[in-house]
Short mmCIF file of C-alpha atoms in Angstrom, two decimals:
data_model
loop_
_atom_site.label_atom_id
_atom_site.label_comp_id
_atom_site.label_asym_id
_atom_site.label_seq_id
_atom_site.Cartn_x
_atom_site.Cartn_y
_atom_site.Cartn_z
CA MET H 1 0.14 0.16 0.00
CA ILE H 2 1.37 3.47 -0.98
CA VAL H 3 0.83 6.33 1.39
CA LYS H 4 0.14 9.18 -0.40
CA HIS H 5 1.16 13.10 1.08
CA PRO H 6 -2.22 15.05 1.04
CA LYS H 7 0.03 17.72 -0.65
CA ALA H 8 1.45 14.62 -3.34
CA ASN H 9 0.45 14.88 -6.86
CA GLY H 10 -0.07 11.69 -9.11
CA SER H 11 3.59 11.25 -10.54
CA GLN H 12 4.84 12.32 -7.10
CA SER H 13 3.33 9.10 -6.25
CA MET H 14 3.67 7.08 -9.05
CA SER H 15 7.64 7.71 -8.47
CA LEU H 16 7.62 6.64 -4.96
CA THR H 17 6.06 3.08 -5.87
CA ARG H 18 8.54 2.86 -8.42
CA ILE H 19 11.46 3.89 -5.78
CA LEU H 20 9.88 0.73 -3.81
CA MET H 21 9.39 -1.63 -6.92
CA GLU H 22 13.29 -0.92 -7.44
CA ILE H 23 13.96 -1.62 -3.57
CA MET H 24 12.16 -4.59 -3.60
CA MET H 25 13.23 -6.08 -6.99
CA VAL H 26 17.63 -4.49 -5.58
CA ALA H 27 16.36 -6.60 -2.38
CA SER H 28 14.82 -10.20 -3.92
CA ASN H 29 18.93 -9.68 -6.19
CA ASN H 30 20.65 -10.36 -3.07
CA ASN H 31 18.53 -13.38 -2.00
CA VAL H 32 20.03 -15.90 -5.84
CA ASN H 33 23.65 -16.84 -6.20
CA ASN H 34 25.39 -19.21 -7.93
CA GLU H 35 26.66 -20.81 -4.75
CA ASN H 36 23.72 -21.53 -2.95
CA LEU H 37 22.97 -24.99 -2.51
CA ILE H 38 19.73 -26.60 -3.21
CA TRP H 39 18.41 -29.50 -1.22
CA LEU H 40 15.84 -31.62 -2.35
CA ASP H 41 13.54 -34.64 -0.76
CA MET H 42 10.95 -36.21 -2.41
CA GLU H 43 9.17 -39.65 -1.34
CA MET H 44 7.43 -41.41 -4.23
CA SER H 45 4.49 -44.99 -4.24
CA GLY H 46 7.72 -46.73 -5.26
CA LEU H 47 11.84 -48.00 -6.61
CA LEU H 48 10.88 -47.50 -9.84
CA PRO H 49 9.79 -43.89 -12.49
CA ASP H 50 8.20 -46.43 -14.97
CA SER H 51 5.74 -47.72 -12.65
CA ASP H 52 5.64 -45.87 -9.51
CA ARG H 53 4.54 -42.14 -9.06
CA ILE H 54 6.50 -38.79 -7.08
CA LEU H 55 3.76 -38.04 -3.73
CA GLU H 56 5.77 -35.61 -2.31
CA LEU H 57 8.66 -32.80 -3.24
CA ALA H 58 9.76 -30.40 -1.14
CA ALA H 59 13.53 -28.38 -1.22
CA VAL H 60 15.46 -26.07 0.71
CA VAL H 61 18.05 -23.43 -0.85
CA THR H 62 21.06 -23.26 1.45
CA ASP H 63 23.54 -21.43 1.09
CA ALA H 64 27.67 -22.80 0.98
CA ASN H 65 27.99 -22.83 4.40
CA LEU H 66 24.67 -24.91 4.61
CA ASN H 67 22.81 -22.34 6.18
CA VAL H 68 19.16 -22.46 5.38
CA LEU H 69 17.75 -19.57 3.70
CA GLY H 70 14.94 -20.51 1.63
CA GLU H 71 12.19 -23.48 2.18
CA SER H 72 10.07 -24.29 -0.13
CA PRO H 73 6.38 -25.19 0.48
CA VAL H 74 5.73 -29.49 0.58
CA PHE H 75 3.76 -30.24 -2.92
CA VAL H 76 2.28 -33.06 -2.50
CA ILE H 77 0.63 -34.41 -5.65
CA HIS H 78 -2.57 -36.19 -6.27
CA GLN H 79 -2.43 -39.11 -8.07
CA SER H 80 -5.54 -42.38 -8.53
CA ASP H 81 -5.84 -44.69 -6.47
CA ALA H 82 -4.60 -47.20 -8.28
CA VAL H 83 -1.22 -46.46 -8.47
CA LEU H 84 -1.69 -46.10 -4.13
CA ASP H 85 -3.22 -49.57 -4.47
CA GLY H 86 -0.36 -50.84 -6.23
CA MET H 87 2.20 -49.13 -4.04
CA ASP H 88 4.07 -52.47 -1.99
CA ALA H 89 3.79 -53.32 2.17
CA TRP H 90 6.20 -50.94 2.68
CA ASN H 91 5.69 -48.31 1.20
CA LYS H 92 1.26 -48.95 2.45
CA GLY H 93 2.90 -48.37 5.94
CA ALA H 94 5.02 -46.40 6.09
CA HIS H 95 3.23 -43.56 3.67
CA GLY H 96 0.35 -44.87 5.81
CA ARG H 97 1.74 -43.63 9.37
CA SER H 98 2.64 -40.56 8.37
CA GLY H 99 -0.47 -39.65 6.71
CA LEU H 100 0.97 -39.08 3.33
CA ILE H 101 -1.11 -41.57 1.61
CA ASP H 102 -4.41 -39.85 2.79
CA LYS H 103 -3.01 -36.51 2.03
CA VAL H 104 -2.70 -38.11 -1.98
CA LYS H 105 -6.26 -39.10 -2.00
CA ALA H 106 -7.06 -35.32 -0.70
CA SER H 107 -4.56 -33.03 -3.07
CA THR H 108 -5.82 -30.96 -5.67
CA THR H 109 -1.89 -30.44 -7.06
CA SER H 110 -0.39 -31.80 -9.90
CA GLU H 111 3.67 -32.71 -10.73
CA GLN H 112 2.75 -29.80 -13.28
CA MET H 113 1.34 -27.57 -11.18
CA ALA H 114 4.14 -28.54 -8.58
CA THR H 115 6.95 -27.82 -10.89
CA GLU H 116 5.70 -25.17 -12.20
CA GLN H 117 5.99 -23.63 -8.25
CA MET H 118 8.77 -24.92 -7.26
CA ILE H 119 11.17 -23.34 -10.32
CA ALA H 120 9.33 -20.30 -8.53
CA PHE H 121 10.90 -20.25 -5.58
CA LEU H 122 14.01 -21.88 -6.81
CA LYS H 123 14.69 -18.67 -9.40
CA GLU H 124 14.75 -16.51 -5.87
CA HIS H 125 17.40 -18.23 -4.84
CA VAL H 126 19.70 -19.89 -7.46
CA PRO H 127 20.08 -18.74 -10.84
CA ALA H 128 19.25 -22.24 -13.65
CA GLY H 129 21.58 -24.77 -14.19
CA LYS H 130 23.33 -23.84 -10.84
CA SER H 131 23.60 -25.78 -8.23
CA PRO H 132 24.29 -29.69 -8.55
CA MET H 133 21.31 -32.04 -7.20
CA CYS H 134 21.51 -31.75 -2.96
CA GLY H 135 20.22 -35.61 -0.71
CA ASN H 136 20.77 -38.60 -0.03
CA SER H 137 21.08 -40.79 -2.91
CA ILE H 138 19.73 -38.08 -4.43
CA CYS H 139 20.24 -39.93 -8.15
CA GLN H 140 16.29 -41.94 -7.13
CA ASP H 141 14.95 -38.54 -6.79
CA ARG H 142 15.85 -37.07 -10.14
CA ARG H 143 15.37 -40.35 -12.63
CA PHE H 144 11.66 -39.41 -10.78
CA MET H 145 11.23 -36.39 -11.98
CA ALA H 146 13.30 -36.66 -15.51
CA ARG H 147 10.55 -39.10 -15.60
CA TYR H 148 7.19 -36.78 -14.17
CA MET H 149 8.89 -32.86 -13.92
CA PRO H 150 11.39 -32.41 -16.73
CA GLU H 151 11.63 -29.02 -16.71
CA LEU H 152 12.26 -29.63 -12.77
CA GLU H 153 14.96 -31.35 -13.52
CA SER H 154 16.65 -29.04 -16.06
CA TYR H 155 17.42 -26.67 -13.66
CA PHE H 156 19.75 -28.23 -11.58
CA HIS H 157 23.39 -28.16 -12.90
CA TYR H 158 23.66 -32.16 -13.50
CA ARG H 159 25.92 -33.08 -11.15
CA ASN H 160 24.29 -34.91 -7.84
CA LEU H 161 25.64 -33.75 -4.35
CA ASP H 162 25.48 -36.88 -2.70
CA VAL H 163 25.37 -37.02 1.09
CA SER H 164 25.18 -40.95 0.74
CA VAL H 165 29.21 -41.10 -0.46
CA PHE H 166 30.14 -39.73 2.69
CA LYS H 167 28.21 -42.06 4.82
CA GLU H 168 29.40 -44.74 2.03
CA LEU H 169 33.07 -43.88 2.70
CA ALA H 170 32.95 -42.83 6.64
CA ARG H 171 31.75 -47.43 6.63
CA ARG H 172 34.20 -48.29 5.22
CA TRP H 173 37.05 -45.90 6.73
CA LYS H 174 35.76 -44.66 10.17
CA PRO H 175 33.37 -46.24 11.27
CA GLU H 176 33.16 -45.07 14.57
CA ILE H 177 31.74 -41.94 13.06
CA TYR H 178 30.14 -43.53 10.16
CA ALA H 179 28.30 -44.80 13.53
CA GLY H 180 28.17 -41.88 15.43
CA PHE H 181 24.92 -39.78 13.22
CA LYS H 182 21.45 -41.37 13.68
CA LYS H 183 18.85 -41.13 11.24
CA ALA H 184 14.79 -40.55 12.37
CA SER H 185 14.40 -41.66 8.64
CA ARG H 186 10.25 -39.54 8.84
CA HIS H 187 9.97 -40.29 5.61
CA GLU H 188 8.76 -37.41 5.34
CA ALA H 189 9.70 -34.99 2.36
CA LEU H 190 10.84 -31.63 4.90
CA ALA H 191 12.10 -34.23 7.52
CA ASP H 192 14.81 -35.75 5.14
CA ILE H 193 16.28 -32.60 3.88
CA TYR H 194 16.81 -31.71 7.37
CA GLU H 195 17.80 -34.65 8.12
CA SER H 196 20.47 -34.09 5.22
CA ILE H 197 21.97 -30.80 5.53
CA ASP H 198 22.16 -32.18 9.30
CA GLU H 199 23.79 -35.24 8.38
CA LEU H 200 26.11 -33.04 6.02
CA LYS H 201 27.61 -30.82 8.82
CA TYR H 202 28.23 -33.84 10.87
CA TYR H 203 30.26 -35.67 8.19
CA ARG H 204 32.42 -31.72 7.56
CA GLU H 205 33.46 -32.14 11.23
CA HIS H 206 33.79 -35.48 12.15
CA PHE H 207 35.41 -36.64 8.48
CA ILE H 208 36.66 -34.72 6.23
CA VAL H 209 39.82 -33.34 6.98
CA LYS H 210 41.11 -29.26 6.45
#
């Protein structure tokens, strides 16, 4: 809202509006950085992109030092009863306990709608093609994204930043460090992202030689 001084004319009011818009654009652009990292997690109905579908996704943006800069909405994707009924026992149990199955049935969000809104969020923080896709076993999420959300997949750099690499190396080289990080594994997109960020912070402190 623009508060207009009683003596201000129309041109002065428009000038003030333009100044405020420019200030907002500069502030927004200051958040965009090539070095920012996009962390992502999906929950799926199974492991096979050709037959299973995306149920939920979310993203968190951090700076290069893993400080959180922004958090996307959690997108729950509507899927048919046939998709949900076709899940195996493990997925039905995990997604039933978390309440995700009921959320999927109630959702009106499609893959395309989620794609458009997620890209709009990412543009506020990272230019296209700059951030690797960050997360745990993130190649699996990327396979589903390439299949069902190709526009979103192409927003990322072709590289991945997979925390699972550090996990597997620690398990073989430093099992005591591997044992020191306990995961809750809630199988909820946003919670799992923050757990991945915390896990990389742990390995940065205890495993990566400075």
